[in-house]
């Protein structure tokens, strides 16, 4: 399913957060959102899943106008993994994943048994099936993140939105999660801080700075040393992974200008 944003402007407490953002994500494409803290990545995702209404602009999922539709209608097409997942809900893991079936239950004849089978399949995909009877508050941060991804997958979405999905995950599960997103074949928009992971797993990248899109394109087009230095204020050497051929970024703190000696 294609995602299209046209002239998106968002203001929060009178302060501009996004300004005139245009973006088209093709069906089945994995697009990474990059930028420093406060650049507007999370806000952009929230305009798509109806958490923040833009002051101006249109958000479309295929032919569906997000802000002229209901939350339930959007949830039938779009699933979300956010940074601020609720952790104190007294439900076991299997019941949490089953919450992903709520948008579809009135539209299908699938019984509870089918929903449970799907939920367990999604837990297995994120290496969390062994947690199904555990209560959500007892899980580690990484375990909760995997369970919430399973819940999103249980929605069987055409569009998957992920806001810093690798938070709390160890390195192996970071790679597994992003590889799983690619294998699903759904349209995915992923906000990331790790530039090398973004280059390795995303088809295209969108670089934001102070609420504006400064670059869109393939990883090697967006992540140039000059652009990374300008947006992040760091020194960047772009290398090539010896096995995958993807970009590797060696990042170092920008050197401060040498001080004049005091006479």
PDB file of C-alpha atoms in Angstrom:
ATOM      1  CA  UNK A   1       0.000   0.000   0.000  1.00  0.00           C
ATOM      2  CA  UNK A   2       1.344   3.423  -0.945  1.00  0.00           C
ATOM      3  CA  UNK A   3       1.704   6.137   1.710  1.00  0.00           C
ATOM      4  CA  UNK A   4       1.571   9.754   0.614  1.00  0.00           C
ATOM      5  CA  UNK A   5       2.033  12.941   2.628  1.00  0.00           C
ATOM      6  CA  UNK A   6       1.360  16.291   0.976  1.00  0.00           C
ATOM      7  CA  UNK A   7       2.267  19.687   2.445  1.00  0.00           C
ATOM      8  CA  UNK A   8       2.251  18.430   6.038  1.00  0.00           C
ATOM      9  CA  UNK A   9       2.684  21.193   8.610  1.00  0.00           C
ATOM     10  CA  UNK A  10       2.417  20.523  12.345  1.00  0.00           C
ATOM     11  CA  UNK A  11       2.475  23.034  15.188  1.00  0.00           C
ATOM     12  CA  UNK A  12       2.586  22.065  18.867  1.00  0.00           C
ATOM     13  CA  UNK A  13       1.905  24.776  21.473  1.00  0.00           C
ATOM     14  CA  UNK A  14       2.331  27.345  18.720  1.00  0.00           C
ATOM     15  CA  UNK A  15       5.771  26.040  17.769  1.00  0.00           C
ATOM     16  CA  UNK A  16       6.394  24.661  14.254  1.00  0.00           C
ATOM     17  CA  UNK A  17       7.493  21.008  14.408  1.00  0.00           C
ATOM     18  CA  UNK A  18       7.041  19.992  10.755  1.00  0.00           C
ATOM     19  CA  UNK A  19       6.969  22.393   7.822  1.00  0.00           C
ATOM     20  CA  UNK A  20       5.670  21.627   4.318  1.00  0.00           C
ATOM     21  CA  UNK A  21       6.684  17.962   4.302  1.00  0.00           C
ATOM     22  CA  UNK A  22       6.035  16.012   1.102  1.00  0.00           C
ATOM     23  CA  UNK A  23       6.777  12.294   0.995  1.00  0.00           C
ATOM     24  CA  UNK A  24       5.666   9.339  -1.102  1.00  0.00           C
ATOM     25  CA  UNK A  25       6.465   5.802   0.033  1.00  0.00           C
ATOM     26  CA  UNK A  26       5.870   3.154  -2.597  1.00  0.00           C
ATOM     27  CA  UNK A  27       4.025  -0.092  -1.830  1.00  0.00           C
ATOM     28  CA  UNK A  28       6.363  -2.644  -0.281  1.00  0.00           C
ATOM     29  CA  UNK A  29       9.157  -0.143   0.257  1.00  0.00           C
ATOM     30  CA  UNK A  30      11.136   0.184   3.504  1.00  0.00           C
ATOM     31  CA  UNK A  31      11.895   3.847   4.167  1.00  0.00           C
ATOM     32  CA  UNK A  32      14.025   5.100   7.055  1.00  0.00           C
ATOM     33  CA  UNK A  33      13.441   8.407   8.829  1.00  0.00           C
ATOM     34  CA  UNK A  34      16.676   9.961  10.057  1.00  0.00           C
ATOM     35  CA  UNK A  35      17.603  13.142  11.869  1.00  0.00           C
ATOM     36  CA  UNK A  36      18.804  14.448  15.226  1.00  0.00           C
ATOM     37  CA  UNK A  37      16.559  14.529  18.279  1.00  0.00           C
ATOM     38  CA  UNK A  38      13.790  17.069  17.734  1.00  0.00           C
ATOM     39  CA  UNK A  39      13.978  16.912  13.950  1.00  0.00           C
ATOM     40  CA  UNK A  40      10.369  15.677  13.632  1.00  0.00           C
ATOM     41  CA  UNK A  41      10.698  11.936  13.004  1.00  0.00           C
ATOM     42  CA  UNK A  42       8.212  10.800  15.659  1.00  0.00           C
ATOM     43  CA  UNK A  43       5.818  13.626  14.866  1.00  0.00           C
ATOM     44  CA  UNK A  44       5.783  12.627  11.207  1.00  0.00           C
ATOM     45  CA  UNK A  45       4.861   9.061  12.124  1.00  0.00           C
ATOM     46  CA  UNK A  46       2.143  10.296  14.496  1.00  0.00           C
ATOM     47  CA  UNK A  47       0.453  12.267  11.737  1.00  0.00           C
ATOM     48  CA  UNK A  48       0.143   9.012   9.773  1.00  0.00           C
ATOM     49  CA  UNK A  49      -1.439   6.955  12.560  1.00  0.00           C
ATOM     50  CA  UNK A  50      -3.801   9.714  13.737  1.00  0.00           C
ATOM     51  CA  UNK A  51      -2.034  10.648  16.977  1.00  0.00           C
ATOM     52  CA  UNK A  52      -1.257  14.249  15.962  1.00  0.00           C
ATOM     53  CA  UNK A  53      -3.482  16.165  13.569  1.00  0.00           C
ATOM     54  CA  UNK A  54      -1.485  18.319  11.145  1.00  0.00           C
ATOM     55  CA  UNK A  55      -2.394  21.985  10.842  1.00  0.00           C
ATOM     56  CA  UNK A  56      -2.221  21.652   7.062  1.00  0.00           C
ATOM     57  CA  UNK A  57      -1.784  18.873   4.553  1.00  0.00           C
ATOM     58  CA  UNK A  58      -3.130  15.461   3.599  1.00  0.00           C
ATOM     59  CA  UNK A  59      -2.073  11.968   4.679  1.00  0.00           C
ATOM     60  CA  UNK A  60      -3.175   9.036   2.526  1.00  0.00           C
ATOM     61  CA  UNK A  61      -2.853   5.273   2.874  1.00  0.00           C
ATOM     62  CA  UNK A  62      -3.606   4.135  -0.651  1.00  0.00           C
ATOM     63  CA  UNK A  63      -6.932   5.839  -1.406  1.00  0.00           C
ATOM     64  CA  UNK A  64      -7.788   6.278   2.281  1.00  0.00           C
ATOM     65  CA  UNK A  65      -7.610   9.850   3.596  1.00  0.00           C
ATOM     66  CA  UNK A  66      -6.323   9.252   7.129  1.00  0.00           C
ATOM     67  CA  UNK A  67      -7.798  12.370   8.726  1.00  0.00           C
ATOM     68  CA  UNK A  68     -11.204  11.874   7.100  1.00  0.00           C
ATOM     69  CA  UNK A  69     -11.362   8.271   8.328  1.00  0.00           C
ATOM     70  CA  UNK A  70     -11.906   6.696  11.733  1.00  0.00           C
ATOM     71  CA  UNK A  71      -9.132   5.342  13.911  1.00  0.00           C
ATOM     72  CA  UNK A  72     -10.538   1.842  13.400  1.00  0.00           C
ATOM     73  CA  UNK A  73     -10.481   2.191   9.612  1.00  0.00           C
ATOM     74  CA  UNK A  74      -6.851   3.307   9.704  1.00  0.00           C
ATOM     75  CA  UNK A  75      -5.940   0.468  12.094  1.00  0.00           C
ATOM     76  CA  UNK A  76      -7.218  -2.093   9.593  1.00  0.00           C
ATOM     77  CA  UNK A  77      -4.451  -1.031   7.232  1.00  0.00           C
ATOM     78  CA  UNK A  78      -1.730   0.393   9.468  1.00  0.00           C
ATOM     79  CA  UNK A  79       0.057  -0.971  12.570  1.00  0.00           C
ATOM     80  CA  UNK A  80       2.389   0.946  14.855  1.00  0.00           C
ATOM     81  CA  UNK A  81       5.301   0.189  17.159  1.00  0.00           C
ATOM     82  CA  UNK A  82       5.873   3.281  19.295  1.00  0.00           C
ATOM     83  CA  UNK A  83       8.622   4.299  21.720  1.00  0.00           C
ATOM     84  CA  UNK A  84       6.236   4.772  24.653  1.00  0.00           C
ATOM     85  CA  UNK A  85       4.553   1.395  24.983  1.00  0.00           C
ATOM     86  CA  UNK A  86       2.361   0.915  28.057  1.00  0.00           C
ATOM     87  CA  UNK A  87       4.152  -1.497  30.367  1.00  0.00           C
ATOM     88  CA  UNK A  88       1.905  -1.765  33.445  1.00  0.00           C
ATOM     89  CA  UNK A  89      -1.068  -3.490  31.800  1.00  0.00           C
ATOM     90  CA  UNK A  90      -1.911  -6.616  33.769  1.00  0.00           C
ATOM     91  CA  UNK A  91      -2.246  -8.914  30.772  1.00  0.00           C
ATOM     92  CA  UNK A  92      -0.196 -11.883  29.735  1.00  0.00           C
ATOM     93  CA  UNK A  93       1.823 -11.729  26.543  1.00  0.00           C
ATOM     94  CA  UNK A  94      -0.582 -13.771  24.425  1.00  0.00           C
ATOM     95  CA  UNK A  95      -3.498 -11.491  25.361  1.00  0.00           C
ATOM     96  CA  UNK A  96      -1.407  -8.414  24.527  1.00  0.00           C
ATOM     97  CA  UNK A  97      -0.694  -9.755  21.046  1.00  0.00           C
ATOM     98  CA  UNK A  98      -4.370 -10.626  20.575  1.00  0.00           C
ATOM     99  CA  UNK A  99      -5.166  -6.916  20.978  1.00  0.00           C
ATOM    100  CA  UNK A 100      -3.817  -6.558  17.454  1.00  0.00           C
ATOM    101  CA  UNK A 101      -6.848  -8.446  16.148  1.00  0.00           C
ATOM    102  CA  UNK A 102      -9.400  -5.914  17.497  1.00  0.00           C
ATOM    103  CA  UNK A 103      -9.658  -3.787  14.299  1.00  0.00           C
ATOM    104  CA  UNK A 104     -10.583  -6.893  12.263  1.00  0.00           C
ATOM    105  CA  UNK A 105     -12.870  -8.857  14.520  1.00  0.00           C
ATOM    106  CA  UNK A 106     -16.141  -7.388  13.251  1.00  0.00           C
ATOM    107  CA  UNK A 107     -15.105  -7.873   9.620  1.00  0.00           C
ATOM    108  CA  UNK A 108     -14.157 -11.537   9.576  1.00  0.00           C
ATOM    109  CA  UNK A 109     -15.616 -14.899  10.536  1.00  0.00           C
ATOM    110  CA  UNK A 110     -12.360 -16.077  12.030  1.00  0.00           C
ATOM    111  CA  UNK A 111     -12.864 -17.683  15.408  1.00  0.00           C
ATOM    112  CA  UNK A 112     -10.867 -17.169  18.577  1.00  0.00           C
ATOM    113  CA  UNK A 113      -8.834 -20.279  17.783  1.00  0.00           C
ATOM    114  CA  UNK A 114      -7.621 -18.801  14.509  1.00  0.00           C
ATOM    115  CA  UNK A 115      -6.712 -15.529  16.234  1.00  0.00           C
ATOM    116  CA  UNK A 116      -4.732 -17.403  18.878  1.00  0.00           C
ATOM    117  CA  UNK A 117      -2.880 -19.398  16.238  1.00  0.00           C
ATOM    118  CA  UNK A 118      -1.999 -16.181  14.418  1.00  0.00           C
ATOM    119  CA  UNK A 119      -0.852 -14.519  17.658  1.00  0.00           C
ATOM    120  CA  UNK A 120       1.422 -17.448  18.464  1.00  0.00           C
ATOM    121  CA  UNK A 121       2.817 -17.391  14.934  1.00  0.00           C
ATOM    122  CA  UNK A 122       3.655 -13.688  15.317  1.00  0.00           C
ATOM    123  CA  UNK A 123       5.312 -14.335  18.682  1.00  0.00           C
ATOM    124  CA  UNK A 124       7.414 -17.073  17.105  1.00  0.00           C
ATOM    125  CA  UNK A 125       8.514 -14.669  14.371  1.00  0.00           C
ATOM    126  CA  UNK A 126       9.982 -12.293  16.963  1.00  0.00           C
ATOM    127  CA  UNK A 127      11.515 -15.082  19.084  1.00  0.00           C
ATOM    128  CA  UNK A 128       9.047 -14.555  21.927  1.00  0.00           C
ATOM    129  CA  UNK A 129       6.725 -17.558  21.831  1.00  0.00           C
ATOM    130  CA  UNK A 130       8.258 -18.856  25.058  1.00  0.00           C
ATOM    131  CA  UNK A 131       6.969 -15.703  26.788  1.00  0.00           C
ATOM    132  CA  UNK A 132       3.268 -16.178  25.969  1.00  0.00           C
ATOM    133  CA  UNK A 133       2.159 -16.878  29.554  1.00  0.00           C
ATOM    134  CA  UNK A 134       4.341 -14.185  31.161  1.00  0.00           C
ATOM    135  CA  UNK A 135       2.693 -11.004  32.443  1.00  0.00           C
ATOM    136  CA  UNK A 136       3.700  -7.926  30.489  1.00  0.00           C
ATOM    137  CA  UNK A 137       5.081  -5.907  33.472  1.00  0.00           C
ATOM    138  CA  UNK A 138       7.542  -8.725  34.277  1.00  0.00           C
ATOM    139  CA  UNK A 139       9.338  -8.493  30.925  1.00  0.00           C
ATOM    140  CA  UNK A 140      12.593  -6.744  30.186  1.00  0.00           C
ATOM    141  CA  UNK A 141      12.610  -3.751  27.871  1.00  0.00           C
ATOM    142  CA  UNK A 142      13.848  -5.845  24.956  1.00  0.00           C
ATOM    143  CA  UNK A 143      11.276  -8.580  25.561  1.00  0.00           C
ATOM    144  CA  UNK A 144       8.456  -6.006  25.664  1.00  0.00           C
ATOM    145  CA  UNK A 145       9.655  -4.476  22.418  1.00  0.00           C
ATOM    146  CA  UNK A 146       9.498  -7.841  20.666  1.00  0.00           C
ATOM    147  CA  UNK A 147       6.031  -8.545  22.085  1.00  0.00           C
ATOM    148  CA  UNK A 148       4.746  -5.176  20.865  1.00  0.00           C
ATOM    149  CA  UNK A 149       6.121  -5.911  17.411  1.00  0.00           C
ATOM    150  CA  UNK A 150       4.259  -9.236  17.480  1.00  0.00           C
ATOM    151  CA  UNK A 151       1.068  -7.349  18.357  1.00  0.00           C
ATOM    152  CA  UNK A 152       1.631  -5.027  15.372  1.00  0.00           C
ATOM    153  CA  UNK A 153       2.217  -8.009  13.078  1.00  0.00           C
ATOM    154  CA  UNK A 154      -0.990  -9.634  14.355  1.00  0.00           C
ATOM    155  CA  UNK A 155      -2.922  -6.749  12.804  1.00  0.00           C
ATOM    156  CA  UNK A 156      -1.746  -8.093   9.430  1.00  0.00           C
ATOM    157  CA  UNK A 157      -1.079  -4.535   8.279  1.00  0.00           C
ATOM    158  CA  UNK A 158      -0.380  -3.288   4.783  1.00  0.00           C
ATOM    159  CA  UNK A 159       1.621  -0.428   6.335  1.00  0.00           C
ATOM    160  CA  UNK A 160       3.962  -0.790   9.312  1.00  0.00           C
ATOM    161  CA  UNK A 161       5.188   2.262  11.250  1.00  0.00           C
ATOM    162  CA  UNK A 162       8.088   1.804  13.665  1.00  0.00           C
ATOM    163  CA  UNK A 163       9.433   4.524  15.943  1.00  0.00           C
ATOM    164  CA  UNK A 164      12.937   3.609  17.146  1.00  0.00           C
ATOM    165  CA  UNK A 165      12.116  -0.131  17.057  1.00  0.00           C
ATOM    166  CA  UNK A 166      15.640  -1.224  18.001  1.00  0.00           C
ATOM    167  CA  UNK A 167      15.500   0.530  21.388  1.00  0.00           C
ATOM    168  CA  UNK A 168      16.256  -1.903  24.257  1.00  0.00           C
ATOM    169  CA  UNK A 169      17.168  -4.739  21.865  1.00  0.00           C
ATOM    170  CA  UNK A 170      20.524  -6.496  21.869  1.00  0.00           C
ATOM    171  CA  UNK A 171      22.485  -6.525  18.622  1.00  0.00           C
ATOM    172  CA  UNK A 172      21.219  -9.921  17.430  1.00  0.00           C
ATOM    173  CA  UNK A 173      17.569  -8.955  17.947  1.00  0.00           C
ATOM    174  CA  UNK A 174      18.123  -5.558  16.289  1.00  0.00           C
ATOM    175  CA  UNK A 175      19.282  -7.327  13.130  1.00  0.00           C
ATOM    176  CA  UNK A 176      16.519  -9.932  13.352  1.00  0.00           C
ATOM    177  CA  UNK A 177      13.820  -7.287  13.769  1.00  0.00           C
ATOM    178  CA  UNK A 178      14.876  -5.205  10.773  1.00  0.00           C
ATOM    179  CA  UNK A 179      15.396  -8.323   8.672  1.00  0.00           C
ATOM    180  CA  UNK A 180      11.870  -9.466   9.595  1.00  0.00           C
ATOM    181  CA  UNK A 181      10.434  -6.096   8.547  1.00  0.00           C
ATOM    182  CA  UNK A 182      12.097  -6.471   5.152  1.00  0.00           C
ATOM    183  CA  UNK A 183      10.885 -10.052   4.714  1.00  0.00           C
ATOM    184  CA  UNK A 184       7.256  -9.124   5.449  1.00  0.00           C
ATOM    185  CA  UNK A 185       7.025  -7.253   2.150  1.00  0.00           C
ATOM    186  CA  UNK A 186       4.741  -4.587   3.624  1.00  0.00           C
ATOM    187  CA  UNK A 187       5.231  -0.855   3.263  1.00  0.00           C
ATOM    188  CA  UNK A 188       7.336   0.189   6.253  1.00  0.00           C
ATOM    189  CA  UNK A 189       8.420   3.569   7.600  1.00  0.00           C
ATOM    190  CA  UNK A 190      11.059   3.285  10.312  1.00  0.00           C
ATOM    191  CA  UNK A 191      12.497   6.061  12.479  1.00  0.00           C
ATOM    192  CA  UNK A 192      16.083   5.199  13.374  1.00  0.00           C
ATOM    193  CA  UNK A 193      19.101   6.777  15.036  1.00  0.00           C
ATOM    194  CA  UNK A 194      21.641   4.185  13.873  1.00  0.00           C
ATOM    195  CA  UNK A 195      22.763   5.367  10.437  1.00  0.00           C
ATOM    196  CA  UNK A 196      24.529   2.122   9.531  1.00  0.00           C
ATOM    197  CA  UNK A 197      21.434   0.031  10.333  1.00  0.00           C
ATOM    198  CA  UNK A 198      19.336   2.431   8.263  1.00  0.00           C
ATOM    199  CA  UNK A 199      21.707   2.099   5.315  1.00  0.00           C
ATOM    200  CA  UNK A 200      21.727  -1.697   5.618  1.00  0.00           C
ATOM    201  CA  UNK A 201      17.981  -2.332   5.786  1.00  0.00           C
ATOM    202  CA  UNK A 202      16.175   0.582   4.108  1.00  0.00           C
ATOM    203  CA  UNK A 203      15.478   1.035   0.411  1.00  0.00           C
ATOM    204  CA  UNK A 204      15.404   4.814   0.769  1.00  0.00           C
ATOM    205  CA  UNK A 205      16.137   7.309   3.499  1.00  0.00           C
ATOM    206  CA  UNK A 206      14.499  10.593   4.492  1.00  0.00           C
ATOM    207  CA  UNK A 207      16.755  13.006   6.371  1.00  0.00           C
ATOM    208  CA  UNK A 208      14.996  15.585   8.535  1.00  0.00           C
ATOM    209  CA  UNK A 209      16.408  18.693  10.146  1.00  0.00           C
ATOM    210  CA  UNK A 210      14.348  21.085  12.270  1.00  0.00           C
ATOM    211  CA  UNK A 211      11.083  19.776  10.846  1.00  0.00           C
ATOM    212  CA  UNK A 212      12.051  19.964   7.184  1.00  0.00           C
ATOM    213  CA  UNK A 213      13.112  17.297   4.707  1.00  0.00           C
ATOM    214  CA  UNK A 214      16.662  18.044   3.618  1.00  0.00           C
ATOM    215  CA  UNK A 215      17.298  14.903   1.556  1.00  0.00           C
ATOM    216  CA  UNK A 216      15.426  11.876   0.179  1.00  0.00           C
ATOM    217  CA  UNK A 217      17.005   9.036  -1.760  1.00  0.00           C
ATOM    218  CA  UNK A 218      19.024   5.842  -1.683  1.00  0.00           C
ATOM    219  CA  UNK A 219      21.345   5.460   1.320  1.00  0.00           C
ATOM    220  CA  UNK A 220      24.460   6.383  -0.661  1.00  0.00           C
ATOM    221  CA  UNK A 221      22.729   9.510  -1.951  1.00  0.00           C
ATOM    222  CA  UNK A 222      21.577  10.719   1.466  1.00  0.00           C
ATOM    223  CA  UNK A 223      24.396   9.664   3.781  1.00  0.00           C
ATOM    224  CA  UNK A 224      27.263  11.618   2.301  1.00  0.00           C
ATOM    225  CA  UNK A 225      30.037  12.824   4.623  1.00  0.00           C
ATOM    226  CA  UNK A 226      29.153  16.433   3.876  1.00  0.00           C
ATOM    227  CA  UNK A 227      25.453  16.040   4.627  1.00  0.00           C
ATOM    228  CA  UNK A 228      25.974  13.986   7.790  1.00  0.00           C
ATOM    229  CA  UNK A 229      28.427  16.612   9.035  1.00  0.00           C
ATOM    230  CA  UNK A 230      26.009  19.451   8.271  1.00  0.00           C
ATOM    231  CA  UNK A 231      22.964  17.843   9.933  1.00  0.00           C
ATOM    232  CA  UNK A 232      24.529  15.957  12.851  1.00  0.00           C
ATOM    233  CA  UNK A 233      27.664  18.016  13.465  1.00  0.00           C
ATOM    234  CA  UNK A 234      29.928  14.952  13.342  1.00  0.00           C
ATOM    235  CA  UNK A 235      32.690  13.656  11.103  1.00  0.00           C
ATOM    236  CA  UNK A 236      31.626  10.762   8.877  1.00  0.00           C
ATOM    237  CA  UNK A 237      33.707   8.351   6.792  1.00  0.00           C
ATOM    238  CA  UNK A 238      31.640   6.232   4.396  1.00  0.00           C
ATOM    239  CA  UNK A 239      32.935   2.677   3.891  1.00  0.00           C
ATOM    240  CA  UNK A 240      31.584  -0.434   2.175  1.00  0.00           C
ATOM    241  CA  UNK A 241      30.658  -3.599   4.072  1.00  0.00           C
ATOM    242  CA  UNK A 242      32.948  -6.400   2.794  1.00  0.00           C
ATOM    243  CA  UNK A 243      30.146  -9.002   2.774  1.00  0.00           C
ATOM    244  CA  UNK A 244      26.959  -7.155   1.900  1.00  0.00           C
ATOM    245  CA  UNK A 245      28.251  -4.239  -0.161  1.00  0.00           C
ATOM    246  CA  UNK A 246      26.075  -1.903   1.916  1.00  0.00           C
ATOM    247  CA  UNK A 247      27.317   1.302   3.462  1.00  0.00           C
ATOM    248  CA  UNK A 248      29.212   1.367   6.734  1.00  0.00           C
ATOM    249  CA  UNK A 249      29.552   4.692   8.492  1.00  0.00           C
ATOM    250  CA  UNK A 250      32.506   5.414  10.742  1.00  0.00           C
ATOM    251  CA  UNK A 251      31.460   8.316  12.963  1.00  0.00           C
ATOM    252  CA  UNK A 252      33.655  10.507  15.106  1.00  0.00           C
ATOM    253  CA  UNK A 253      33.097  13.693  17.033  1.00  0.00           C
ATOM    254  CA  UNK A 254      33.788  16.770  14.955  1.00  0.00           C
ATOM    255  CA  UNK A 255      37.094  18.324  15.817  1.00  0.00           C
ATOM    256  CA  UNK A 256      36.910  21.637  17.648  1.00  0.00           C
ATOM    257  CA  UNK A 257      38.872  24.503  16.137  1.00  0.00           C
ATOM    258  CA  UNK A 258      42.340  24.732  17.592  1.00  0.00           C
ATOM    259  CA  UNK A 259      42.645  27.432  20.222  1.00  0.00           C
ATOM    260  CA  UNK A 260      45.123  30.210  19.730  1.00  0.00           C
ATOM    261  CA  UNK A 261      48.019  29.924  22.192  1.00  0.00           C
ATOM    262  CA  UNK A 262      47.877  32.400  25.028  1.00  0.00           C
ATOM    263  CA  UNK A 263      50.962  34.660  25.091  1.00  0.00           C
TER     264      UNK A 263
END
